[in-house]
mmCIF file of C-alpha atoms in Angstrom:
data_model
loop_
_atom_site.group_PDB
_atom_site.id
_atom_site.type_symbol
_atom_site.label_atom_id
_atom_site.label_comp_id
_atom_site.label_asym_id
_atom_site.label_seq_id
_atom_site.Cartn_x
_atom_site.Cartn_y
_atom_site.Cartn_z
ATOM 1 C CA MET A 1 63.368 101.137 126.278
ATOM 2 C CA ASN A 2 63.638 99.481 129.690
ATOM 3 C CA ASP A 3 64.887 101.105 132.857
ATOM 4 C CA TRP A 4 68.332 99.537 132.556
ATOM 5 C CA LEU A 5 68.788 100.645 129.021
ATOM 6 C CA ARG A 6 67.663 104.183 129.899
ATOM 7 C CA ALA A 7 70.190 104.281 132.828
ATOM 8 C CA ALA A 8 73.067 102.937 130.630
ATOM 9 C CA ALA A 9 72.285 105.688 127.894
ATOM 10 C CA ALA A 10 72.204 108.399 130.499
ATOM 11 C CA ALA A 11 75.486 107.222 131.898
ATOM 12 C CA ALA A 12 77.100 107.127 128.477
ATOM 13 C CA PHE A 13 75.830 110.584 127.622
ATOM 14 C CA ALA A 14 77.176 112.017 130.943
ATOM 15 C CA MET A 15 80.593 110.402 130.196
ATOM 16 C CA VAL A 16 80.735 111.983 126.639
ATOM 17 C CA ALA A 17 79.467 115.323 127.982
ATOM 18 C CA THR A 18 82.237 115.533 130.692
ATOM 19 C CA ALA A 19 84.935 114.105 128.553
ATOM 20 C CA PRO A 20 86.344 117.538 127.442
ATOM 21 C CA ALA A 21 86.487 118.901 131.065
ATOM 22 C CA LEU A 22 88.328 115.689 132.209
ATOM 23 C CA ALA A 23 90.744 115.967 129.286
ATOM 24 C CA ALA A 24 91.466 119.793 129.972
ATOM 25 C CA ASP A 25 94.366 119.309 132.548
ATOM 26 C CA PRO A 26 95.169 122.423 134.526
ATOM 27 C CA PHE A 27 98.327 124.412 133.203
ATOM 28 C CA PRO A 28 101.199 123.486 133.143
ATOM 29 C CA THR A 29 101.246 119.773 131.765
ATOM 30 C CA ARG A 30 104.786 120.040 130.467
ATOM 31 C CA PRO A 31 108.005 122.297 130.915
ATOM 32 C CA VAL A 32 107.822 126.049 130.839
ATOM 33 C CA ARG A 33 110.716 127.724 128.964
ATOM 34 C CA ILE A 34 112.094 131.073 129.953
ATOM 35 C CA VAL A 35 114.047 132.815 127.192
ATOM 36 C CA VAL A 36 116.863 135.101 128.507
ATOM 37 C CA ALA A 37 117.657 137.437 125.663
ATOM 38 C CA THR A 38 121.410 137.791 126.873
ATOM 39 C CA ALA A 39 124.360 135.403 127.193
ATOM 40 C CA ALA A 40 124.740 133.083 130.230
ATOM 41 C CA GLY A 41 126.517 134.352 133.270
ATOM 42 C CA GLY A 42 125.146 137.991 133.605
ATOM 43 C CA TRP A 43 122.895 139.357 136.477
ATOM 44 C CA GLY A 44 119.690 138.837 134.425
ATOM 45 C CA ASP A 45 120.702 135.191 133.621
ATOM 46 C CA ASN A 46 121.848 134.304 137.017
ATOM 47 C CA THR A 47 118.759 135.782 138.753
ATOM 48 C CA THR A 48 116.400 134.111 136.298
ATOM 49 C CA ARG A 49 117.891 130.865 137.011
ATOM 50 C CA LEU A 50 117.484 131.243 140.775
ATOM 51 C CA VAL A 51 113.843 132.121 140.275
ATOM 52 C CA ALA A 52 113.046 129.477 137.793
ATOM 53 C CA GLN A 53 114.214 126.879 140.155
ATOM 54 C CA ARG A 54 111.793 128.047 142.731
ATOM 55 C CA MET A 55 108.947 128.471 140.224
ATOM 56 C CA SER A 56 109.362 124.761 139.040
ATOM 57 C CA GLU A 57 108.677 123.721 142.522
ATOM 58 C CA LYS A 58 105.489 125.845 142.654
ATOM 59 C CA LEU A 59 104.276 124.724 139.169
ATOM 60 C CA GLY A 60 105.020 121.153 139.472
ATOM 61 C CA GLN A 61 106.922 121.204 136.153
ATOM 62 C CA PRO A 62 110.355 121.884 135.152
ATOM 63 C CA VAL A 63 111.102 125.627 134.255
ATOM 64 C CA VAL A 64 114.178 125.631 131.882
ATOM 65 C CA ILE A 65 116.306 128.519 130.788
ATOM 66 C CA ASP A 66 116.956 129.124 127.049
ATOM 67 C CA ASN A 67 119.686 131.778 126.412
ATOM 68 C CA ARG A 68 119.161 133.594 123.012
ATOM 69 C CA PRO A 69 121.563 136.516 122.927
ATOM 70 C CA GLY A 70 122.187 138.613 119.885
ATOM 71 C CA ALA A 71 121.240 141.907 118.105
ATOM 72 C CA ASP A 72 121.013 143.736 121.463
ATOM 73 C CA SER A 73 118.595 141.256 122.819
ATOM 74 C CA LEU A 74 116.376 141.368 119.767
ATOM 75 C CA VAL A 75 116.997 137.722 118.923
ATOM 76 C CA GLY A 76 115.329 136.560 122.114
ATOM 77 C CA ILE A 77 112.642 139.172 122.212
ATOM 78 C CA ARG A 78 111.523 138.365 118.710
ATOM 79 C CA HIS A 79 111.543 134.672 119.396
ATOM 80 C CA VAL A 80 109.180 134.932 122.216
ATOM 81 C CA LYS A 81 106.845 137.370 120.378
ATOM 82 C CA SER A 82 106.531 134.617 117.763
ATOM 83 C CA ALA A 83 105.880 131.797 120.153
ATOM 84 C CA PRO A 84 102.556 130.183 120.795
ATOM 85 C CA ALA A 85 100.586 132.302 123.378
ATOM 86 C CA ASP A 86 100.047 129.342 125.630
ATOM 87 C CA GLY A 87 102.219 130.173 128.720
ATOM 88 C CA TYR A 88 104.992 127.771 127.855
ATOM 89 C CA THR A 89 107.409 130.216 126.375
ATOM 90 C CA LEU A 90 108.135 133.357 128.547
ATOM 91 C CA LEU A 91 110.760 136.221 128.289
ATOM 92 C CA SER A 92 112.868 137.479 131.078
ATOM 93 C CA THR A 93 114.194 140.872 130.489
ATOM 94 C CA GLY A 94 114.206 144.420 131.824
ATOM 95 C CA ALA A 95 114.376 148.057 130.485
ATOM 96 C CA THR A 96 116.013 146.888 127.166
ATOM 97 C CA ILE A 97 112.685 145.790 125.912
ATOM 98 C CA MET A 98 111.373 149.281 126.193
ATOM 99 C CA LEU A 99 114.352 150.923 124.733
ATOM 100 C CA GLN A 100 114.827 148.862 121.557
ATOM 101 C CA PRO A 101 111.842 150.494 119.813
ATOM 102 C CA VAL A 102 113.422 153.929 120.604
ATOM 103 C CA VAL A 103 116.830 153.164 119.155
ATOM 104 C CA LYS A 104 115.846 150.804 116.278
ATOM 105 C CA LYS A 105 113.818 151.845 113.259
ATOM 106 C CA ASP A 106 112.310 148.285 113.025
ATOM 107 C CA PRO A 107 112.746 146.324 116.288
ATOM 108 C CA GLY A 108 110.305 143.664 115.039
ATOM 109 C CA TYR A 109 107.908 143.951 117.863
ATOM 110 C CA ASP A 110 105.577 146.382 119.567
ATOM 111 C CA LEU A 111 105.981 146.165 123.370
ATOM 112 C CA LEU A 112 102.383 146.953 124.323
ATOM 113 C CA LYS A 113 100.714 145.022 121.438
ATOM 114 C CA ASP A 114 102.945 141.872 121.346
ATOM 115 C CA PHE A 115 103.500 141.180 124.964
ATOM 116 C CA THR A 116 101.762 141.038 128.199
ATOM 117 C CA GLY A 117 103.557 141.327 131.698
ATOM 118 C CA VAL A 118 103.455 138.354 134.017
ATOM 119 C CA GLY A 119 105.085 140.034 136.906
ATOM 120 C CA SER A 120 108.234 141.794 138.021
ATOM 121 C CA MET A 121 111.093 139.680 139.423
ATOM 122 C CA ALA A 122 113.916 141.560 141.089
ATOM 123 C CA ARG A 123 116.040 144.651 141.073
ATOM 124 C CA SER A 124 119.669 145.400 141.772
ATOM 125 C CA PRO A 125 121.818 148.466 141.702
ATOM 126 C CA ALA A 126 124.646 149.212 139.378
ATOM 127 C CA ILE A 127 128.281 149.209 140.365
ATOM 128 C CA MET A 128 130.962 151.186 138.791
ATOM 129 C CA VAL A 129 133.930 148.941 138.214
ATOM 130 C CA VAL A 130 137.314 149.408 136.893
ATOM 131 C CA ALA A 131 140.568 147.460 136.406
ATOM 132 C CA THR A 132 142.540 147.167 139.785
ATOM 133 C CA ASP A 133 145.552 148.926 138.234
ATOM 134 C CA ARG A 134 143.697 152.076 137.409
ATOM 135 C CA ARG A 135 144.883 154.977 139.585
ATOM 136 C CA GLU A 136 141.367 156.092 140.656
ATOM 137 C CA LYS A 137 140.245 154.898 144.071
ATOM 138 C CA SER A 138 136.734 156.550 144.071
ATOM 139 C CA LEU A 139 133.980 157.824 141.834
ATOM 140 C CA THR A 140 134.969 161.402 142.819
ATOM 141 C CA GLU A 141 138.660 160.753 141.500
ATOM 142 C CA PHE A 142 137.337 159.080 138.321
ATOM 143 C CA VAL A 143 135.099 162.185 137.682
ATOM 144 C CA THR A 144 138.207 164.492 138.154
ATOM 145 C CA GLN A 145 140.220 162.357 135.661
ATOM 146 C CA ALA A 146 137.475 162.254 133.195
ATOM 147 C CA LYS A 147 137.161 166.128 133.272
ATOM 148 C CA SER A 148 140.802 166.473 132.747
ATOM 149 C CA GLN A 149 140.688 164.341 129.717
ATOM 150 C CA PRO A 150 137.337 165.002 127.837
ATOM 151 C CA GLY A 151 136.486 162.254 125.626
ATOM 152 C CA LYS A 152 139.629 160.288 126.474
ATOM 153 C CA LEU A 153 138.195 157.819 129.179
ATOM 154 C CA SER A 154 135.806 155.053 127.791
ATOM 155 C CA TYR A 155 132.983 152.867 129.105
ATOM 156 C CA GLY A 156 131.587 149.566 127.870
ATOM 157 C CA SER A 157 128.006 148.558 127.793
ATOM 158 C CA ALA A 158 125.781 145.786 126.410
ATOM 159 C CA GLY A 159 124.894 148.008 123.500
ATOM 160 C CA VAL A 160 123.019 151.301 122.558
ATOM 161 C CA GLY A 161 119.762 151.335 124.445
ATOM 162 C CA SER A 162 120.585 148.455 126.733
ATOM 163 C CA ALA A 163 119.837 148.315 130.483
ATOM 164 C CA THR A 164 123.571 148.791 131.196
ATOM 165 C CA HIS A 165 123.957 151.780 128.896
ATOM 166 C CA ILE A 166 121.199 153.912 130.507
ATOM 167 C CA PRO A 167 122.725 154.367 133.954
ATOM 168 C CA VAL A 168 126.059 155.477 132.511
ATOM 169 C CA GLU A 169 124.365 158.059 130.290
ATOM 170 C CA MET A 170 122.567 159.315 133.477
ATOM 171 C CA PHE A 171 125.930 159.504 135.225
ATOM 172 C CA VAL A 172 127.525 161.357 132.363
ATOM 173 C CA ARG A 173 124.773 163.989 132.284
ATOM 174 C CA GLN A 174 124.758 164.540 136.019
ATOM 175 C CA ALA A 175 128.523 164.616 136.517
ATOM 176 C CA GLY A 176 129.193 166.749 133.492
ATOM 177 C CA VAL A 177 131.737 164.512 131.931
ATOM 178 C CA GLN A 178 132.505 163.252 128.229
ATOM 179 C CA LEU A 179 133.230 159.613 127.954
ATOM 180 C CA LEU A 180 133.732 157.341 124.791
ATOM 181 C CA HIS A 181 131.142 154.654 124.563
ATOM 182 C CA VAL A 182 132.294 151.220 123.416
ATOM 183 C CA PRO A 183 129.232 148.776 122.958
ATOM 184 C CA TYR A 184 129.571 145.103 123.212
ATOM 185 C CA LYS A 185 127.377 142.066 122.834
ATOM 186 C CA GLY A 186 126.631 141.905 126.585
ATOM 187 C CA ASN A 187 128.531 142.983 129.635
ATOM 188 C CA GLY A 188 130.247 139.609 129.876
ATOM 189 C CA ALA A 189 131.923 140.349 126.459
ATOM 190 C CA ALA A 190 133.357 143.638 127.802
ATOM 191 C CA MET A 191 134.785 142.161 130.824
ATOM 192 C CA PRO A 192 138.179 140.955 129.208
ATOM 193 C CA ASP A 193 138.711 144.387 127.854
ATOM 194 C CA LEU A 194 137.990 146.066 131.060
ATOM 195 C CA ILE A 195 140.285 143.930 133.086
ATOM 196 C CA ALA A 196 142.974 144.553 130.386
ATOM 197 C CA GLY A 197 142.463 148.266 130.602
ATOM 198 C CA ARG A 198 141.290 148.547 126.909
ATOM 199 C CA VAL A 199 138.027 150.256 128.308
ATOM 200 C CA SER A 200 138.157 152.505 131.319
ATOM 201 C CA MET A 201 134.938 151.703 133.155
ATOM 202 C CA LEU A 202 131.833 149.568 133.203
ATOM 203 C CA PHE A 203 128.528 149.624 135.091
ATOM 204 C CA ASP A 204 127.515 146.230 136.128
ATOM 205 C CA ALA A 205 125.488 144.252 138.629
ATOM 206 C CA TYR A 206 127.256 142.979 141.825
ATOM 207 C CA SER A 207 126.590 139.316 141.092
ATOM 208 C CA SER A 208 128.198 139.315 137.733
ATOM 209 C CA SER A 209 131.276 141.245 138.931
ATOM 210 C CA VAL A 210 131.851 139.612 142.393
ATOM 211 C CA GLY A 211 134.069 136.907 140.994
ATOM 212 C CA ASN A 212 136.503 139.582 139.435
ATOM 213 C CA LEU A 213 136.153 141.845 142.563
ATOM 214 C CA LYS A 214 137.015 138.967 144.917
ATOM 215 C CA GLY A 215 139.679 137.808 142.544
ATOM 216 C CA GLY A 216 141.398 141.132 142.565
ATOM 217 C CA ARG A 217 140.916 141.886 138.825
ATOM 218 C CA LEU A 218 138.410 144.554 139.256
ATOM 219 C CA LYS A 219 137.682 147.292 142.023
ATOM 220 C CA ALA A 220 134.461 149.112 142.655
ATOM 221 C CA LEU A 221 134.301 152.811 142.706
ATOM 222 C CA GLY A 222 130.760 153.490 143.570
ATOM 223 C CA VAL A 223 127.251 152.105 143.756
ATOM 224 C CA THR A 224 123.921 153.458 142.456
ATOM 225 C CA SER A 225 121.784 152.291 145.334
ATOM 226 C CA GLY A 226 120.295 154.691 147.888
ATOM 227 C CA THR A 227 122.375 153.169 150.675
ATOM 228 C CA ARG A 228 125.754 151.181 150.866
ATOM 229 C CA LEU A 229 125.522 147.584 149.945
ATOM 230 C CA ARG A 230 126.010 144.890 152.665
ATOM 231 C CA ALA A 231 128.265 143.077 150.262
ATOM 232 C CA LEU A 232 130.385 146.157 149.767
ATOM 233 C CA PRO A 233 130.286 148.279 152.981
ATOM 234 C CA ASP A 234 133.448 150.313 152.100
ATOM 235 C CA VAL A 235 132.159 151.325 148.527
ATOM 236 C CA ALA A 236 130.294 154.715 148.815
ATOM 237 C CA THR A 237 127.063 155.594 146.902
ATOM 238 C CA PHE A 238 127.067 157.892 143.987
ATOM 239 C CA ALA A 239 125.062 160.296 146.228
ATOM 240 C CA GLU A 240 127.756 160.202 148.893
ATOM 241 C CA GLN A 241 130.340 161.092 146.205
ATOM 242 C CA GLY A 242 128.899 164.298 144.902
ATOM 243 C CA LEU A 243 125.900 163.387 142.839
ATOM 244 C CA PRO A 244 122.921 163.976 145.190
ATOM 245 C CA GLY A 245 119.694 161.978 144.391
ATOM 246 C CA PHE A 246 121.598 159.751 141.909
ATOM 247 C CA SER A 247 119.864 156.262 141.958
ATOM 248 C CA TYR A 248 119.480 153.475 139.436
ATOM 249 C CA TYR A 249 118.449 149.877 139.578
ATOM 250 C CA TYR A 250 118.518 147.188 136.958
ATOM 251 C CA TRP A 251 115.175 145.279 136.991
ATOM 252 C CA LEU A 252 113.890 142.034 135.613
ATOM 253 C CA GLY A 253 110.424 140.892 134.845
ATOM 254 C CA LEU A 254 108.568 138.094 133.023
ATOM 255 C CA PHE A 255 106.750 138.620 129.817
ATOM 256 C CA ALA A 256 104.393 136.379 127.837
ATOM 257 C CA PRO A 257 103.172 136.688 124.192
ATOM 258 C CA ALA A 258 100.073 138.730 123.759
ATOM 259 C CA GLY A 259 97.031 136.744 123.790
ATOM 260 C CA THR A 260 98.160 134.375 126.574
ATOM 261 C CA PRO A 261 95.009 133.300 128.467
ATOM 262 C CA PRO A 262 94.404 135.451 131.660
ATOM 263 C CA ASP A 263 94.146 132.240 133.836
ATOM 264 C CA VAL A 264 97.489 131.000 132.543
ATOM 265 C CA VAL A 265 99.057 134.444 133.151
ATOM 266 C CA ASN A 266 97.659 134.468 136.744
ATOM 267 C CA ARG A 267 98.855 130.855 137.324
ATOM 268 C CA LEU A 268 102.418 131.913 136.321
ATOM 269 C CA SER A 269 102.204 135.126 138.232
ATOM 270 C CA THR A 270 101.132 133.325 141.395
ATOM 271 C CA ALA A 271 104.058 130.874 141.025
ATOM 272 C CA LEU A 272 106.442 133.803 140.557
ATOM 273 C CA ARG A 273 105.185 135.687 143.620
ATOM 274 C CA ASP A 274 105.226 132.532 145.741
ATOM 275 C CA ALA A 275 108.825 131.847 144.572
ATOM 276 C CA LEU A 276 110.110 135.307 145.471
ATOM 277 C CA ALA A 277 108.493 134.811 148.918
ATOM 278 C CA THR A 278 110.570 131.759 149.893
ATOM 279 C CA VAL A 279 113.202 132.502 152.591
ATOM 280 C CA GLU A 280 115.975 130.599 150.715
ATOM 281 C CA LEU A 281 115.568 132.710 147.516
ATOM 282 C CA ASN A 282 115.486 135.885 149.543
ATOM 283 C CA GLU A 283 118.842 134.996 151.334
ATOM 284 C CA ARG A 284 120.497 134.059 148.125
ATOM 285 C CA MET A 285 119.378 137.329 146.366
ATOM 286 C CA GLN A 286 120.596 139.504 149.292
ATOM 287 C CA SER A 287 123.928 137.901 149.276
ATOM 288 C CA GLU A 288 124.194 139.005 145.599
ATOM 289 C CA ALA A 289 122.938 142.430 146.203
ATOM 290 C CA THR A 290 119.543 141.760 144.658
ATOM 291 C CA GLU A 291 116.151 142.169 146.235
ATOM 292 C CA PRO A 292 112.773 140.824 145.042
ATOM 293 C CA MET A 293 110.515 143.074 143.109
ATOM 294 C CA VAL A 294 106.949 141.934 143.356
ATOM 295 C CA MET A 295 104.088 143.199 141.099
ATOM 296 C CA PRO A 296 101.135 141.302 139.956
ATOM 297 C CA PRO A 297 100.151 141.450 136.343
ATOM 298 C CA THR A 298 97.964 144.566 136.420
ATOM 299 C CA GLU A 299 100.403 146.528 138.396
ATOM 300 C CA PHE A 300 103.432 145.348 136.300
ATOM 301 C CA ASN A 301 101.719 146.150 132.970
ATOM 302 C CA ALA A 302 100.884 149.730 134.357
ATOM 303 C CA TYR A 303 104.587 150.019 135.373
ATOM 304 C CA ILE A 304 105.756 148.850 131.944
ATOM 305 C CA ARG A 305 103.590 151.681 130.188
ATOM 306 C CA THR A 306 104.864 154.327 132.567
ATOM 307 C CA GLU A 307 108.510 153.294 132.443
ATOM 308 C CA ALA A 308 108.342 153.061 128.576
ATOM 309 C CA THR A 309 107.203 156.621 128.323
ATOM 310 C CA ARG A 310 109.896 157.874 130.772
ATOM 311 C CA LEU A 311 112.636 156.048 128.928
ATOM 312 C CA HIS A 312 111.459 157.182 125.516
ATOM 313 C CA LYS A 313 111.738 160.779 126.795
ATOM 314 C CA PHE A 314 115.113 160.070 128.160
ATOM 315 C CA ALA A 315 116.396 158.789 124.934
ATOM 316 C CA THR A 316 114.874 161.600 122.898
ATOM 317 C CA ASP A 317 116.385 164.105 125.178
ATOM 318 C CA LEU A 318 119.771 162.529 124.648
ATOM 319 C CA GLY A 319 119.256 162.878 120.849
ATOM 320 C CA TRP A 320 119.513 159.143 120.199
ATOM 321 C CA THR A 321 118.755 158.494 116.609
ATOM 322 C CA LYS A 322 117.185 155.179 115.218
ATOM 323 C CA GLU A 323 119.537 152.787 113.429
#
């Protein structure tokens, strides 16, 4: 073989040897889908959409929202569990994913075995809202009314074991009141009954109640944050109204199916953290009484394990039985 043929053969071998590396484009090469396990319009959906928009800029690919509500979020959760572990299908949810295994005999997933945390996203306090024509003007007055009529006043939630159910149960225990629980398929579904007075009260996030608050259809009696909200400066905290130390925040995080490659999880986590650091997103969140909640995968997965244990104990103490 002459020198020219040797050189040509070597070049051809090099091209073949490097072809797989050249073909392996960095993640992502197509749109990423985030499944929201609740109906459109709630705090979780609204916040996820804000973050997804910024993440798409960081990833260089569209990040689209896919609402899959139903069965107390189990429809969306199970869908993501069964999705390919390639980083292109993610789940946006909060405490609900930890509580469904506590209140369901067969939720269809194991949190720690079927999912891995990509990172935390945001948190927001709960607001106690009632119809504007109710007589109570504060949390204190609502507690007094509830104690005078045990079991007569009611509250709506997104279902047993949902993120909107937990803070009301915390309130009921600390305030020493008896309320009737009316579960719905999401807080949005409860709103018409709340406004019409068919349920007495609801705990909701500011961003999903602000339209009704400004429209005069609802009024806020208290907030579960440590300090008053800039958006509602005249609404006192629960702690200010006779429930010392009371604090509760809804939170959101991104989850991927177990087995998603670590480099893909890290790429998504970096895009999430970069998105949460943008000034525009922070300003928008603050205007909706929401704040970024930033944790890398390792820290977020540790938080998930700790929080799951805490919520399991809370549900057990309440005597919740599995359906």
